[in-house]
Short mmCIF file of C-alpha atoms in Angstrom, two decimals:
data_model
loop_
_atom_site.label_atom_id
_atom_site.label_comp_id
_atom_site.label_asym_id
_atom_site.label_seq_id
_atom_site.Cartn_x
_atom_site.Cartn_y
_atom_site.Cartn_z
CA MET A 27 23.39 102.92 56.06
CA GLN A 28 23.95 100.54 53.18
CA ARG A 29 21.52 100.97 50.27
CA PHE A 30 19.97 97.71 49.09
CA GLY A 31 18.52 98.91 45.76
CA LEU A 32 15.20 97.52 44.53
CA LEU A 33 13.82 94.93 46.98
CA THR A 34 10.93 92.52 46.93
CA ARG A 35 8.44 92.63 49.80
CA THR A 36 10.07 89.51 51.34
CA GLU A 37 13.57 90.96 51.07
CA TRP A 38 12.44 94.24 52.58
CA GLY A 39 10.91 92.33 55.50
CA LYS A 40 14.20 90.55 56.09
CA ARG A 41 16.10 93.85 56.13
CA CYS A 42 13.62 95.28 58.66
CA ILE A 43 14.17 92.30 60.96
CA LEU A 44 17.92 92.69 60.64
CA ARG A 45 17.69 96.43 61.37
CA GLN A 46 15.53 95.79 64.43
CA SER A 47 17.99 93.17 65.67
CA TRP A 48 20.82 95.65 65.19
CA GLN A 49 18.99 98.32 67.16
CA GLN A 50 18.47 95.90 70.03
CA ARG A 51 22.16 95.06 70.06
CA ARG A 52 22.98 98.73 70.07
CA CYS A 53 21.08 99.07 73.33
CA HIS A 54 22.65 96.01 74.90
CA SER A 55 26.19 95.87 73.59
CA GLY A 56 27.25 99.33 72.47
CA LEU A 57 27.28 101.09 69.12
CA ALA A 58 30.65 99.82 67.88
CA GLN A 59 29.90 96.17 68.48
CA ALA A 60 26.35 96.48 67.11
CA ALA A 61 27.61 98.10 63.93
CA THR A 62 30.12 95.28 63.47
CA GLU A 63 27.48 92.61 63.98
CA MET A 64 25.14 94.45 61.59
CA VAL A 65 27.74 94.03 58.86
CA HIS A 66 27.78 90.27 59.40
CA LEU A 67 23.99 90.13 59.51
CA SER A 68 23.62 92.11 56.31
CA GLU A 69 26.07 89.77 54.60
CA ASN A 70 23.80 86.81 55.35
CA ASP A 71 20.22 87.07 54.11
CA ASP A 72 19.13 83.92 55.98
CA VAL A 73 17.14 85.32 58.91
CA SER A 74 16.87 81.80 60.33
CA VAL A 75 20.52 81.99 61.41
CA PRO A 76 20.55 81.93 65.24
CA LYS A 77 21.43 85.22 66.92
CA ILE A 78 24.05 85.42 69.64
CA PRO A 79 22.62 86.30 73.10
CA PRO A 80 22.85 89.96 74.18
CA PHE A 81 25.91 90.90 76.22
CA ASP A 82 26.35 94.28 77.87
CA TYR A 83 29.97 94.85 77.00
CA SER A 84 32.00 96.37 74.18
CA PRO A 85 35.70 95.67 73.72
CA PRO A 86 38.17 98.53 73.30
CA PRO A 87 39.08 99.38 69.69
CA TYR A 88 41.86 97.23 68.28
CA SER A 89 44.78 98.92 66.55
CA GLY A 90 47.30 96.08 66.44
CA PRO A 91 48.59 93.98 63.53
CA SER A 92 46.08 92.47 61.14
CA LEU A 93 45.36 88.78 60.72
CA ASP A 94 47.43 88.73 57.52
CA GLU A 95 50.42 90.33 59.24
CA ILE A 96 50.24 87.90 62.15
CA PHE A 97 49.89 84.94 59.81
CA LYS A 98 53.01 86.02 57.91
CA LYS A 99 55.08 86.36 61.11
CA ARG A 100 53.77 83.09 62.49
CA LYS A 101 54.71 81.27 59.31
CA GLU A 102 58.21 82.73 59.29
CA PHE A 103 59.17 82.75 62.97
CA LEU A 104 57.13 80.12 64.80
CA SER A 105 57.46 76.34 64.71
CA PRO A 106 55.79 74.68 61.70
CA SER A 107 54.36 72.15 64.18
CA MET A 108 51.91 74.78 65.42
CA PHE A 109 48.61 74.00 63.73
CA TYR A 110 45.45 76.08 63.84
CA PHE A 111 41.71 75.75 63.45
CA TYR A 112 39.62 76.88 60.47
CA LYS A 113 40.21 77.37 56.78
CA LYS A 114 39.71 81.06 57.46
CA PRO A 115 41.37 81.63 60.86
CA ILE A 116 40.35 84.41 63.22
CA ASN A 117 42.54 86.91 65.04
CA VAL A 118 41.36 86.80 68.66
CA VAL A 119 42.27 90.09 70.36
CA HIS A 120 40.00 90.34 73.40
CA GLY A 121 38.02 88.18 75.80
CA LYS A 122 35.31 88.76 78.37
CA MET A 123 33.74 85.92 80.36
CA GLN A 124 32.33 83.34 77.90
CA TYR A 125 32.97 85.49 74.82
CA LEU A 126 35.91 86.29 72.54
CA PHE A 127 36.31 89.18 70.11
CA ASP A 128 38.20 89.36 66.83
CA GLU A 129 40.09 92.30 65.35
CA SER A 130 36.92 93.77 63.86
CA GLY A 131 35.12 93.69 67.22
CA ARG A 132 32.92 90.75 66.28
CA ARG A 133 31.83 88.66 69.26
CA TYR A 134 32.07 84.86 69.39
CA LEU A 135 30.71 82.40 71.92
CA ASP A 136 33.70 80.45 73.25
CA ALA A 137 32.61 76.83 73.67
CA PHE A 138 36.18 75.53 73.91
CA GLY A 139 37.51 77.61 76.82
CA GLY A 140 41.10 77.58 75.60
CA ILE A 141 41.05 73.75 75.74
CA ALA A 142 39.13 73.38 79.02
CA THR A 143 41.32 76.02 80.64
CA VAL A 144 39.27 79.18 81.13
CA ASN A 145 36.97 78.02 83.94
CA CYS A 146 36.00 81.35 85.54
CA GLY A 147 35.63 83.25 82.27
CA HIS A 148 37.98 85.33 80.15
CA CYS A 149 39.55 88.22 82.05
CA HIS A 150 37.43 87.58 85.14
CA PRO A 151 37.83 90.77 87.21
CA ASP A 152 38.65 88.95 90.46
CA VAL A 153 41.38 86.86 88.85
CA VAL A 154 42.77 89.85 86.96
CA GLU A 155 42.84 91.90 90.17
CA ALA A 156 44.73 89.16 92.02
CA ILE A 157 47.30 88.93 89.22
CA VAL A 158 47.79 92.69 88.96
CA ASN A 159 48.06 93.23 92.72
CA GLN A 160 50.59 90.44 93.14
CA THR A 161 52.59 91.65 90.13
CA LYS A 162 52.80 95.11 91.65
CA SER A 163 54.23 93.79 94.91
CA LEU A 164 56.36 90.81 93.84
CA GLN A 165 56.44 89.22 90.40
CA HIS A 166 59.04 86.56 91.16
CA SER A 167 61.62 85.63 93.72
CA THR A 168 62.24 81.93 94.34
CA ILE A 169 60.85 79.25 96.63
CA LEU A 170 64.17 79.47 98.44
CA TYR A 171 62.65 82.52 100.14
CA PHE A 172 59.31 82.54 101.94
CA ASN A 173 56.21 84.17 100.48
CA HIS A 174 52.61 83.76 101.60
CA ALA A 175 51.08 83.40 98.09
CA ILE A 176 52.34 79.86 97.46
CA ALA A 177 51.60 78.68 101.01
CA ASP A 178 48.09 80.15 101.07
CA PHE A 179 47.16 78.58 97.76
CA ALA A 180 48.62 75.20 98.69
CA GLU A 181 46.50 75.17 101.84
CA ALA A 182 43.34 76.15 99.94
CA LEU A 183 44.00 73.58 97.23
CA ALA A 184 44.63 70.76 99.71
CA SER A 185 41.30 71.52 101.37
CA LYS A 186 39.52 70.57 98.14
CA LEU A 187 40.98 67.04 98.08
CA PRO A 188 39.87 63.96 100.03
CA GLY A 189 41.77 61.77 102.48
CA ASN A 190 45.41 62.46 103.15
CA LEU A 191 46.03 64.19 99.81
CA LYS A 192 47.48 67.38 101.21
CA VAL A 193 51.08 67.89 100.03
CA VAL A 194 51.39 70.12 96.95
CA PHE A 195 54.20 70.58 94.44
CA PHE A 196 53.58 73.31 91.86
CA THR A 197 54.62 73.05 88.20
CA ASN A 198 54.05 75.11 85.07
CA SER A 199 51.88 72.71 83.06
CA GLY A 200 49.99 69.45 83.01
CA THR A 201 52.82 67.69 81.20
CA GLU A 202 55.24 68.68 83.96
CA ALA A 203 52.77 67.59 86.62
CA ASN A 204 52.32 64.17 85.03
CA GLU A 205 56.07 63.73 84.52
CA LEU A 206 56.62 64.42 88.22
CA ALA A 207 53.80 62.11 89.31
CA MET A 208 55.22 59.23 87.26
CA MET A 209 58.70 59.73 88.70
CA MET A 210 57.37 59.89 92.27
CA ALA A 211 55.42 56.66 91.78
CA ARG A 212 58.51 54.89 90.46
CA LEU A 213 60.64 56.14 93.33
CA TYR A 214 58.09 55.27 95.99
CA THR A 215 57.36 51.74 94.77
CA GLY A 216 60.80 50.83 93.47
CA CYS A 217 59.11 49.60 90.27
CA HIS A 218 59.34 51.00 86.76
CA ASP A 219 56.23 49.70 84.97
CA ILE A 220 53.26 52.03 84.59
CA ILE A 221 49.88 51.20 83.09
CA SER A 222 47.81 53.78 81.27
CA LEU A 223 44.91 53.49 78.84
CA ARG A 224 44.79 53.26 75.08
CA ASN A 225 43.52 56.56 73.67
CA ALA A 226 44.95 58.44 76.66
CA TYR A 227 46.77 61.75 76.48
CA HIS A 228 49.01 62.74 79.40
CA GLY A 229 51.57 65.07 77.81
CA ASN A 230 54.35 65.26 75.25
CA ALA A 231 57.61 65.10 77.22
CA ALA A 232 59.81 62.02 77.57
CA GLY A 233 57.83 60.11 80.19
CA THR A 234 54.35 61.39 79.46
CA MET A 235 54.66 60.64 75.76
CA GLY A 236 55.09 57.03 76.83
CA ALA A 237 51.91 57.22 78.89
CA THR A 238 50.08 58.89 76.01
CA ALA A 239 48.53 56.23 73.78
CA GLN A 240 47.62 57.77 70.45
CA SER A 241 50.07 57.56 67.55
CA ASN A 242 49.03 61.09 66.53
CA TRP A 243 50.92 62.46 69.55
CA LYS A 244 53.89 60.07 69.73
CA PHE A 245 57.29 60.56 68.09
CA ASN A 246 59.63 57.70 67.26
CA VAL A 247 61.82 58.08 70.35
CA ILE A 248 62.50 55.68 73.22
CA GLN A 249 59.45 55.35 75.47
CA SER A 250 59.92 52.58 77.98
CA GLY A 251 58.10 51.07 80.89
CA VAL A 252 54.50 51.94 80.00
CA HIS A 253 51.80 49.42 79.07
CA HIS A 254 48.45 50.44 77.61
CA ALA A 255 45.29 48.70 78.73
CA LEU A 256 42.07 48.34 76.77
CA ASN A 257 40.20 51.62 76.78
CA PRO A 258 36.89 51.33 78.69
CA ASP A 259 35.04 53.25 75.97
CA PRO A 260 31.26 52.69 76.20
CA TYR A 261 30.75 53.79 72.57
CA ARG A 262 33.54 52.07 70.65
CA GLY A 263 34.91 49.61 73.20
CA VAL A 264 34.60 45.83 72.86
CA PHE A 265 32.74 45.42 76.17
CA GLY A 266 30.40 48.39 75.85
CA SER A 267 29.67 49.84 79.31
CA ASP A 268 30.88 46.84 81.31
CA GLY A 269 33.72 48.43 83.29
CA LYS A 270 34.72 45.29 85.16
CA GLN A 271 35.31 43.39 81.93
CA TYR A 272 37.76 46.04 80.73
CA ALA A 273 39.52 45.98 84.11
CA LYS A 274 40.48 42.33 83.55
CA ASP A 275 42.88 43.51 80.88
CA VAL A 276 44.77 45.47 83.55
CA GLN A 277 45.25 42.23 85.46
CA ASP A 278 46.40 40.46 82.30
CA LEU A 279 48.97 43.18 81.61
CA ILE A 280 50.38 42.77 85.10
CA HIS A 281 50.57 38.99 84.70
CA PHE A 282 52.05 38.88 81.21
CA SER A 283 53.87 42.18 80.63
CA THR A 284 55.48 43.00 83.99
CA SER A 285 57.31 41.32 86.85
CA GLY A 286 53.99 41.14 88.71
CA ARG A 287 54.66 44.41 90.51
CA VAL A 288 53.98 47.85 89.06
CA ALA A 289 54.68 51.49 89.89
CA ALA A 290 51.35 53.05 88.99
CA PHE A 291 48.16 53.23 86.99
CA MET A 292 47.41 56.60 85.39
CA SER A 293 44.12 57.70 83.88
CA GLU A 294 41.75 60.58 83.27
CA ALA A 295 38.18 60.23 84.53
CA ILE A 296 37.04 61.69 81.20
CA GLN A 297 39.52 61.55 78.33
CA GLY A 298 39.77 65.06 76.89
CA VAL A 299 42.10 64.93 73.89
CA GLY A 300 40.84 61.39 73.28
CA GLY A 301 37.38 62.74 72.45
CA ILE A 302 35.54 63.29 75.77
CA ILE A 303 35.39 59.59 76.60
CA GLU A 304 33.75 58.78 79.94
CA LEU A 305 35.22 55.62 81.42
CA ALA A 306 32.75 52.74 81.68
CA PRO A 307 30.98 52.51 85.07
CA GLY A 308 32.78 50.37 87.62
CA TYR A 309 36.07 50.47 85.76
CA LEU A 310 38.16 52.79 87.93
CA SER A 311 37.28 51.13 91.23
CA SER A 312 38.13 47.70 89.80
CA ALA A 313 41.35 48.91 88.16
CA TYR A 314 42.47 50.71 91.32
CA SER A 315 41.97 47.55 93.37
CA ILE A 316 44.00 45.46 90.91
CA ILE A 317 46.83 48.00 90.80
CA ARG A 318 47.08 48.28 94.57
CA ASP A 319 47.21 44.50 94.89
CA ALA A 320 50.26 44.67 92.61
CA GLY A 321 51.92 47.26 94.85
CA GLY A 322 51.22 50.21 92.57
CA LEU A 323 49.90 53.72 93.10
CA CYS A 324 46.87 55.24 91.41
CA ILE A 325 47.38 58.55 89.61
CA ALA A 326 44.36 60.66 88.65
CA ASP A 327 45.02 63.05 85.76
CA GLU A 328 42.63 65.93 86.44
CA VAL A 329 44.21 68.37 84.01
CA GLN A 330 40.96 68.78 82.06
CA ALA A 331 38.20 67.26 84.20
CA GLY A 332 39.18 68.99 87.44
CA PHE A 333 38.13 72.25 89.07
CA ALA A 334 34.34 71.78 88.95
CA ARG A 335 34.12 71.19 85.20
CA THR A 336 32.12 67.97 85.50
CA GLY A 337 29.51 69.75 87.63
CA SER A 338 28.52 66.77 89.73
CA HIS A 339 31.87 66.85 91.53
CA PHE A 340 34.87 69.13 91.92
CA TRP A 341 37.19 66.38 90.63
CA GLY A 342 36.45 63.90 87.88
CA PHE A 343 37.63 60.88 89.89
CA GLU A 344 35.01 61.60 92.57
CA GLY A 345 32.33 60.58 90.09
CA HIS A 346 33.77 57.05 90.22
CA GLY A 347 33.86 56.75 94.00
CA VAL A 348 37.64 56.34 94.21
CA VAL A 349 40.47 58.12 96.04
CA PRO A 350 43.78 58.20 94.16
CA ASP A 351 47.25 58.31 95.66
CA ILE A 352 48.44 61.15 93.45
CA VAL A 353 46.39 63.83 91.67
CA THR A 354 47.76 65.96 88.83
CA MET A 355 46.15 69.17 87.61
CA ALA A 356 46.68 72.19 85.35
CA LYS A 357 44.57 74.17 82.83
CA GLY A 358 41.53 75.28 84.89
CA ILE A 359 43.71 75.71 87.99
CA GLY A 360 44.82 79.17 86.82
CA ASN A 361 42.11 80.24 84.34
CA GLY A 362 44.79 80.61 81.67
CA ILE A 363 47.86 81.39 83.78
CA PRO A 364 50.68 78.80 83.25
CA LEU A 365 50.23 76.69 86.35
CA GLY A 366 50.04 73.02 87.28
CA ALA A 367 50.29 70.96 90.44
CA VAL A 368 50.83 67.52 91.90
CA VAL A 369 49.03 66.70 95.14
CA THR A 370 49.83 63.57 97.09
CA THR A 371 50.22 62.17 100.60
CA PRO A 372 53.07 63.13 102.98
CA GLU A 373 54.52 59.61 102.72
CA ILE A 374 54.73 59.64 98.93
CA ALA A 375 55.94 63.26 98.83
CA GLU A 376 58.91 62.27 101.00
CA VAL A 377 60.61 60.53 98.04
CA LEU A 378 61.62 63.89 96.54
CA THR A 379 63.89 64.55 99.53
CA ARG A 380 66.24 61.76 98.43
CA ARG A 381 67.83 64.19 95.99
CA SER A 382 67.39 67.85 95.13
CA TYR A 383 64.32 68.47 93.00
CA PHE A 384 63.64 72.03 91.93
CA ASN A 385 61.38 74.02 89.60
CA THR A 386 62.31 77.67 89.08
CA PHE A 387 58.82 78.88 88.21
CA GLY A 388 56.73 76.26 90.01
CA GLY A 389 54.93 78.19 92.73
CA ASN A 390 55.58 81.61 91.21
CA PRO A 391 53.70 84.16 93.38
CA VAL A 392 51.74 85.66 90.48
CA CYS A 393 50.60 82.24 89.27
CA THR A 394 49.65 80.99 92.73
CA ALA A 395 47.81 84.24 93.50
CA ALA A 396 45.81 83.65 90.32
CA GLY A 397 45.12 80.03 91.29
CA HIS A 398 43.88 81.06 94.73
CA ALA A 399 41.58 83.62 93.13
CA VAL A 400 40.18 80.92 90.84
CA LEU A 401 39.18 78.78 93.82
CA ARG A 402 37.44 81.75 95.44
CA VAL A 403 35.54 82.60 92.24
CA ILE A 404 34.38 79.01 91.77
CA GLU A 405 32.97 79.05 95.30
CA LYS A 406 31.56 82.58 95.26
CA GLU A 407 29.82 82.28 91.90
CA LYS A 408 28.77 78.64 92.40
CA LEU A 409 30.35 77.64 89.11
CA GLN A 410 30.27 73.94 89.94
CA GLU A 411 26.51 74.11 90.38
CA ASN A 412 26.22 76.12 87.16
CA ALA A 413 28.32 73.56 85.28
CA HIS A 414 25.95 70.85 86.47
CA VAL A 415 22.71 72.69 85.69
CA VAL A 416 23.71 74.25 82.37
CA GLY A 417 25.76 71.22 81.33
CA SER A 418 22.85 68.86 81.94
CA TYR A 419 20.54 71.16 79.97
CA LEU A 420 23.05 71.41 77.12
CA LYS A 421 23.52 67.64 77.00
CA GLU A 422 19.74 67.10 76.80
CA ARG A 423 19.52 69.52 73.90
CA LEU A 424 22.43 67.80 72.15
CA ILE A 425 20.77 64.41 72.57
CA SER A 426 17.63 65.87 70.96
CA LEU A 427 19.83 67.10 68.11
CA LYS A 428 21.16 63.57 67.70
CA ASN A 429 17.62 62.38 67.06
CA LYS A 430 17.40 64.90 64.23
CA HIS A 431 20.78 64.48 62.53
CA GLU A 432 22.05 61.04 61.49
CA ILE A 433 25.60 62.38 61.42
CA ILE A 434 25.68 62.49 65.22
CA GLY A 435 26.75 59.07 66.44
CA ASP A 436 27.14 59.77 70.15
CA VAL A 437 26.64 62.47 72.77
CA ARG A 438 28.59 62.01 76.01
CA GLY A 439 30.32 63.59 78.96
CA ARG A 440 29.05 65.43 82.00
CA GLY A 441 28.81 68.98 83.22
CA LEU A 442 30.56 71.35 80.84
CA MET A 443 32.87 68.67 79.48
CA LEU A 444 30.79 67.24 76.65
CA GLY A 445 31.52 65.46 73.40
CA VAL A 446 29.56 65.03 70.17
CA GLU A 447 30.97 62.35 67.86
CA LEU A 448 30.18 62.65 64.15
CA VAL A 449 29.93 59.57 61.93
CA THR A 450 28.90 58.99 58.33
CA ASP A 451 27.36 55.62 59.23
CA ARG A 452 25.89 55.02 62.69
CA LYS A 453 26.03 51.24 62.40
CA LEU A 454 29.64 51.11 61.25
CA LYS A 455 30.58 54.20 63.31
CA THR A 456 32.61 55.53 60.38
CA PRO A 457 34.35 58.74 61.51
CA ALA A 458 33.08 61.88 59.78
CA LYS A 459 36.53 63.47 59.45
CA VAL A 460 35.73 65.87 56.63
CA GLU A 461 32.20 66.73 57.68
CA ILE A 462 33.25 67.91 61.13
CA LEU A 463 35.57 70.48 59.53
CA LEU A 464 32.70 71.83 57.45
CA VAL A 465 30.41 72.07 60.47
CA MET A 466 33.13 73.76 62.55
CA GLU A 467 33.78 76.35 59.85
CA ARG A 468 30.10 77.15 59.52
CA MET A 469 29.66 77.39 63.27
CA LYS A 470 32.57 79.83 63.43
CA ASP A 471 31.01 81.91 60.68
CA MET A 472 27.82 82.10 62.78
CA GLY A 473 29.70 83.13 65.91
CA VAL A 474 30.53 79.91 67.77
CA LEU A 475 34.01 78.56 68.50
CA VAL A 476 34.27 74.91 69.49
CA GLY A 477 37.09 72.37 69.73
CA LYS A 478 37.54 68.95 68.22
CA GLY A 479 39.48 65.84 69.18
CA GLY A 480 39.40 62.07 69.35
CA PHE A 481 41.82 59.75 67.59
CA PHE A 482 40.02 60.28 64.27
CA GLY A 483 39.47 64.01 64.82
CA ASN A 484 35.71 63.59 64.51
CA VAL A 485 34.52 64.60 68.00
CA PHE A 486 33.39 68.06 69.04
CA ARG A 487 34.98 68.96 72.38
CA ILE A 488 32.61 71.26 74.24
CA THR A 489 34.45 72.72 77.23
CA PRO A 490 33.32 76.33 77.67
CA PRO A 491 33.95 78.65 80.62
CA LEU A 492 31.84 77.56 83.59
CA CYS A 493 29.90 80.84 83.47
CA PHE A 494 28.13 79.49 80.35
CA THR A 495 24.37 80.19 80.50
CA LYS A 496 21.30 78.35 79.23
CA GLU A 497 20.92 81.09 76.62
CA ASP A 498 24.46 80.35 75.46
CA ALA A 499 23.63 76.63 75.39
CA ASP A 500 20.56 77.29 73.23
CA PHE A 501 22.56 79.46 70.85
CA PHE A 502 25.29 76.81 70.62
CA VAL A 503 22.88 73.99 69.79
CA ASP A 504 20.86 76.11 67.37
CA VAL A 505 24.03 77.06 65.51
CA MET A 506 25.19 73.43 65.37
CA ASP A 507 21.74 72.42 64.15
CA HIS A 508 21.80 75.07 61.43
CA ALA A 509 25.34 74.13 60.35
CA MET A 510 24.49 70.43 60.13
CA SER A 511 21.35 71.18 58.16
CA LYS A 512 23.54 72.63 55.41
CA ILE A 513 25.59 69.44 54.90
#
């Protein structure tokens, strides 16, 4: 045990509390992990720092390359476009449910979920078992041969969608899914023009970069046929929460920027990369009606909001009382496995038979086996209900935190897709671009990993695994509170 030298009565009391906390962790989380956490506790004399909830699991010892070695290889061999979080990055080597572990065995609460991807929890045993079993029997063949994995998952996935949305085409990512959806809409309608929203993010390939509407994510290459409507942002938008007012801009775009006929309207129900922006009430239903009057299809991008994340519904669009013509999805569909999908009606799906359209890995048996397992876990463990209950509790606590810290300008979202926007001036809504980096770094140092986004990079993106608990929510808010108190 480390010797602390001569201590005052107060300092000795602090060390006793730390030792007691360490002993409790030893009982709950194993000797190795407790010893690691004791080091971090002893390095910080502030006993007011929130303590991570107990977790009865210890990761296996790590013997791989160090953070410094990985950083050197990454800098030399990987694309310089690959950015990373934190001034002092962490080497994540293991995951279990809502927690991640670094090379030293230290545990972190994952409040980002791999960018709204890990819905069931890291290394969920049911998903892992499905992947391993399928890999042992057949890792890959081709959709030119029959295999039950892709058909079984397509059937299960179609059962989760309303109306006649029952034909599935599998892809490898959300970008691919959105690219395919845009092409199908253009083929089906015979029109080229597509309307998306300002502040939207739909991918970074040729077509989806056009639909994306943030200069941060757009290169200076040809991007044709997409028009961007006013974003129905209740916090920063010109019409506040009046969704129907924003929808008038969609009609204006059709009148003044197109031939009067359009291929499609594409939108997220909650903008993820854009900063967890919930669309103003009444907007989607009005916009859908306008688009359909102009002969267009309605595409719902559910890459981040789908698969029970919003809690109140399985799909984000359901919260707006609409039924799209095409639904795209990825991320949470496979709990981290590269997988995406487009689901549409039989009539619209027919357009792909006009030529040969093929995807070598779309519908891979290992990926689809994982996706099917994800659906079963969501049902079995009632993760949608948990997202609603815990997400509502977390949002209430974050709203209370807003009343305490002037730097919080807005708290928004639903379920376990929440956003906290930081501003230096609430009246002017000046983005707190630097301050959010300081808070993030301090939260990481206290054991919490969280994402950020928004056009100005000043919004916390809170999208944890759906197995998040109220104890995790309390720890998250307490850590954010403590970090903000130090600004």
